[in-house]
Amino acid sequence: VVDGLSSLLLWFKVLYYMRPYFTFGPMVYTIFLVFLEIKVFLIILFIVIVGFGNGFYIIQKGHSTMGVDSFSNFFVSIRSALSYSLENYDLEELDSGPHPLVMSLIWVVFVFIVSIILFNLLIAIISESYENVSDNKLPAWRLEQARVISD
């Protein structure tokens, strides 16, 4: 486990050292800028996923669906809601519970909020960050070179 995490961090360090090159520097800077700017978005997304996961759990509590316990406990329900937000869902699970109509309606609202509204908002945030860096590509590149030299 430690080796796997170390390897992952090592590859991120490669991105760090690509910053002084004109081709990669502004793009890497954009990636780091996006991570800084999506904090509020991630909090909103977390609240939405936990809220819908909790709702799915309460509605399906005590009912195993087709041998797959996607809503067997609170944390599994949140993981299922996260999976649903990434459009990895099994509609038969929703239909096999005690309240298929309610589950389907909640699923439609969830998909609308997450897949359409929130992910389009994320695209807008990323586009704005890219546009800001793209407009100032040369100064951003020089700034990244200076930061690497000062490190």
PDB file of N, CA, C and O in Angstrom, residues 5-6 14 20-21 23-24 31 37 41 51-52 68 74 81 83 93 101 108 110 112 123 139-140 144 147 149:
ATOM      1  N   LEU A   5       1.128   4.230  -2.927  1.00  0.00           N
ATOM      2  CA  LEU A   5       0.940   5.664  -2.663  1.00  0.00           C
ATOM      3  C   LEU A   5       2.206   6.456  -2.980  1.00  0.00           C
ATOM      4  O   LEU A   5       2.136   7.560  -3.529  1.00  0.00           O
ATOM      5  N   SER A   6       3.360   5.879  -2.659  1.00  0.00           N
ATOM      6  CA  SER A   6       4.627   6.548  -2.975  1.00  0.00           C
ATOM      7  C   SER A   6       4.804   6.703  -4.482  1.00  0.00           C
ATOM      8  O   SER A   6       5.259   7.741  -4.960  1.00  0.00           O
ATOM      9  N   VAL A  14       6.681  14.457 -10.830  1.00  0.00           N
ATOM     10  CA  VAL A  14       7.103  14.647 -12.225  1.00  0.00           C
ATOM     11  C   VAL A  14       6.378  15.864 -12.813  1.00  0.00           C
ATOM     12  O   VAL A  14       6.980  16.680 -13.500  1.00  0.00           O
ATOM     13  N   PRO A  20       8.768  24.287 -15.447  1.00  0.00           N
ATOM     14  CA  PRO A  20       9.565  25.318 -16.114  1.00  0.00           C
ATOM     15  C   PRO A  20       9.580  25.234 -17.639  1.00  0.00           C
ATOM     16  O   PRO A  20      10.100  26.132 -18.295  1.00  0.00           O
ATOM     17  N   TYR A  21       9.019  24.195 -18.222  1.00  0.00           N
ATOM     18  CA  TYR A  21       9.028  24.061 -19.686  1.00  0.00           C
ATOM     19  C   TYR A  21       7.807  24.744 -20.263  1.00  0.00           C
ATOM     20  O   TYR A  21       6.684  24.579 -19.779  1.00  0.00           O
ATOM     21  N   THR A  23       5.984  24.320 -22.890  1.00  0.00           N
ATOM     22  CA  THR A  23       4.883  23.488 -23.368  1.00  0.00           C
ATOM     23  C   THR A  23       4.020  22.980 -22.229  1.00  0.00           C
ATOM     24  O   THR A  23       2.801  22.932 -22.335  1.00  0.00           O
ATOM     25  N   PHE A  24       4.657  22.609 -21.124  1.00  0.00           N
ATOM     26  CA  PHE A  24       3.934  21.974 -20.020  1.00  0.00           C
ATOM     27  C   PHE A  24       3.606  22.910 -18.867  1.00  0.00           C
ATOM     28  O   PHE A  24       2.616  22.696 -18.161  1.00  0.00           O
ATOM     29  N   ILE A  31      -3.751  23.140 -13.950  1.00  0.00           N
ATOM     30  CA  ILE A  31      -4.247  22.021 -13.146  1.00  0.00           C
ATOM     31  C   ILE A  31      -4.212  22.379 -11.668  1.00  0.00           C
ATOM     32  O   ILE A  31      -5.195  22.163 -10.941  1.00  0.00           O
ATOM     33  N   GLU A  37      -9.366  26.314  -7.072  1.00  0.00           N
ATOM     34  CA  GLU A  37     -10.627  27.022  -7.305  1.00  0.00           C
ATOM     35  C   GLU A  37     -11.870  26.162  -7.150  1.00  0.00           C
ATOM     36  O   GLU A  37     -12.971  26.694  -7.109  1.00  0.00           O
ATOM     37  N   PHE A  41     -16.947  24.159  -4.926  1.00  0.00           N
ATOM     38  CA  PHE A  41     -17.687  23.198  -5.737  1.00  0.00           C
ATOM     39  C   PHE A  41     -17.665  21.807  -5.103  1.00  0.00           C
ATOM     40  O   PHE A  41     -18.685  21.128  -5.044  1.00  0.00           O
ATOM     41  N   GLY A  51     -26.383  13.860   0.858  1.00  0.00           N
ATOM     42  CA  GLY A  51     -27.828  14.025   1.032  1.00  0.00           C
ATOM     43  C   GLY A  51     -28.630  12.990   0.261  1.00  0.00           C
ATOM     44  O   GLY A  51     -29.531  12.353   0.822  1.00  0.00           O
ATOM     45  N   PHE A  52     -28.312  12.804  -1.000  1.00  0.00           N
ATOM     46  CA  PHE A  52     -29.036  11.817  -1.792  1.00  0.00           C
ATOM     47  C   PHE A  52     -28.707  10.392  -1.344  1.00  0.00           C
ATOM     48  O   PHE A  52     -29.590   9.528  -1.332  1.00  0.00           O
ATOM     49  N   VAL A  68     -27.748  -7.407  -4.303  1.00  0.00           N
ATOM     50  CA  VAL A  68     -26.737  -6.354  -4.261  1.00  0.00           C
ATOM     51  C   VAL A  68     -27.182  -5.341  -3.223  1.00  0.00           C
ATOM     52  O   VAL A  68     -28.241  -4.748  -3.341  1.00  0.00           O
ATOM     53  N   PHE A  74     -25.248   3.269   5.630  1.00  0.00           N
ATOM     54  CA  PHE A  74     -25.095   4.680   5.256  1.00  0.00           C
ATOM     55  C   PHE A  74     -23.908   4.893   4.320  1.00  0.00           C
ATOM     56  O   PHE A  74     -24.024   5.558   3.292  1.00  0.00           O
ATOM     57  N   ALA A  81     -24.253   6.492  -4.264  1.00  0.00           N
ATOM     58  CA  ALA A  81     -24.628   7.805  -4.800  1.00  0.00           C
ATOM     59  C   ALA A  81     -23.467   8.420  -5.577  1.00  0.00           C
ATOM     60  O   ALA A  81     -23.668   9.032  -6.628  1.00  0.00           O
ATOM     61  N   SER A  83     -21.190   6.707  -7.133  1.00  0.00           N
ATOM     62  CA  SER A  83     -21.169   5.927  -8.367  1.00  0.00           C
ATOM     63  C   SER A  83     -22.260   6.406  -9.325  1.00  0.00           C
ATOM     64  O   SER A  83     -22.034   6.515 -10.528  1.00  0.00           O
ATOM     65  N   GLU A  93     -31.790  -1.984  -9.587  1.00  0.00           N
ATOM     66  CA  GLU A  93     -31.673  -1.853  -8.136  1.00  0.00           C
ATOM     67  C   GLU A  93     -32.731  -0.907  -7.589  1.00  0.00           C
ATOM     68  O   GLU A  93     -33.307  -1.146  -6.537  1.00  0.00           O
ATOM     69  N   LEU A 101     -41.145   3.800  -7.492  1.00  0.00           N
ATOM     70  CA  LEU A 101     -41.501   5.090  -8.091  1.00  0.00           C
ATOM     71  C   LEU A 101     -40.781   6.227  -7.388  1.00  0.00           C
ATOM     72  O   LEU A 101     -40.221   7.113  -8.040  1.00  0.00           O
ATOM     73  N   VAL A 108     -33.964  10.623 -10.753  1.00  0.00           N
ATOM     74  CA  VAL A 108     -34.046  11.605 -11.847  1.00  0.00           C
ATOM     75  C   VAL A 108     -33.605  12.981 -11.362  1.00  0.00           C
ATOM     76  O   VAL A 108     -32.835  13.675 -12.036  1.00  0.00           O
ATOM     77  N   PHE A 110     -31.635  13.598  -8.824  1.00  0.00           N
ATOM     78  CA  PHE A 110     -30.204  13.481  -8.552  1.00  0.00           C
ATOM     79  C   PHE A 110     -29.389  13.608  -9.831  1.00  0.00           C
ATOM     80  O   PHE A 110     -28.407  14.363  -9.887  1.00  0.00           O
ATOM     81  N   PHE A 112     -30.262  14.970 -12.630  1.00  0.00           N
ATOM     82  CA  PHE A 112     -30.389  16.330 -13.160  1.00  0.00           C
ATOM     83  C   PHE A 112     -29.460  17.286 -12.416  1.00  0.00           C
ATOM     84  O   PHE A 112     -28.733  18.063 -13.039  1.00  0.00           O
ATOM     85  N   ILE A 123     -17.266  22.349 -15.403  1.00  0.00           N
ATOM     86  CA  ILE A 123     -16.665  22.659 -16.706  1.00  0.00           C
ATOM     87  C   ILE A 123     -16.444  24.156 -16.846  1.00  0.00           C
ATOM     88  O   ILE A 123     -15.405  24.599 -17.356  1.00  0.00           O
ATOM     89  N   PRO A 139       3.757  35.137 -18.961  1.00  0.00           N
ATOM     90  CA  PRO A 139       4.060  35.466 -17.557  1.00  0.00           C
ATOM     91  C   PRO A 139       3.871  34.272 -16.601  1.00  0.00           C
ATOM     92  O   PRO A 139       4.639  34.109 -15.660  1.00  0.00           O
ATOM     93  N   ALA A 140       2.860  33.440 -16.868  1.00  0.00           N
ATOM     94  CA  ALA A 140       2.639  32.263 -16.018  1.00  0.00           C
ATOM     95  C   ALA A 140       3.808  31.297 -16.141  1.00  0.00           C
ATOM     96  O   ALA A 140       4.253  30.716 -15.147  1.00  0.00           O
ATOM     97  N   GLU A 144       6.407  30.179 -13.167  1.00  0.00           N
ATOM     98  CA  GLU A 144       6.691  28.791 -12.805  1.00  0.00           C
ATOM     99  C   GLU A 144       8.183  28.501 -12.865  1.00  0.00           C
ATOM    100  O   GLU A 144       8.722  27.765 -12.022  1.00  0.00           O
ATOM    101  N   ARG A 147       9.643  29.936  -9.711  1.00  0.00           N
ATOM    102  CA  ARG A 147       9.297  29.129  -8.537  1.00  0.00           C
ATOM    103  C   ARG A 147      10.161  27.873  -8.449  1.00  0.00           C
ATOM    104  O   ARG A 147      10.587  27.477  -7.371  1.00  0.00           O
ATOM    105  N   ILE A 149      13.181  27.509  -9.735  1.00  0.00           N
ATOM    106  CA  ILE A 149      14.550  27.931  -9.426  1.00  0.00           C
ATOM    107  C   ILE A 149      14.669  28.277  -7.945  1.00  0.00           C
ATOM    108  O   ILE A 149      15.658  27.912  -7.299  1.00  0.00           O
TER     109      ILE A 149
END
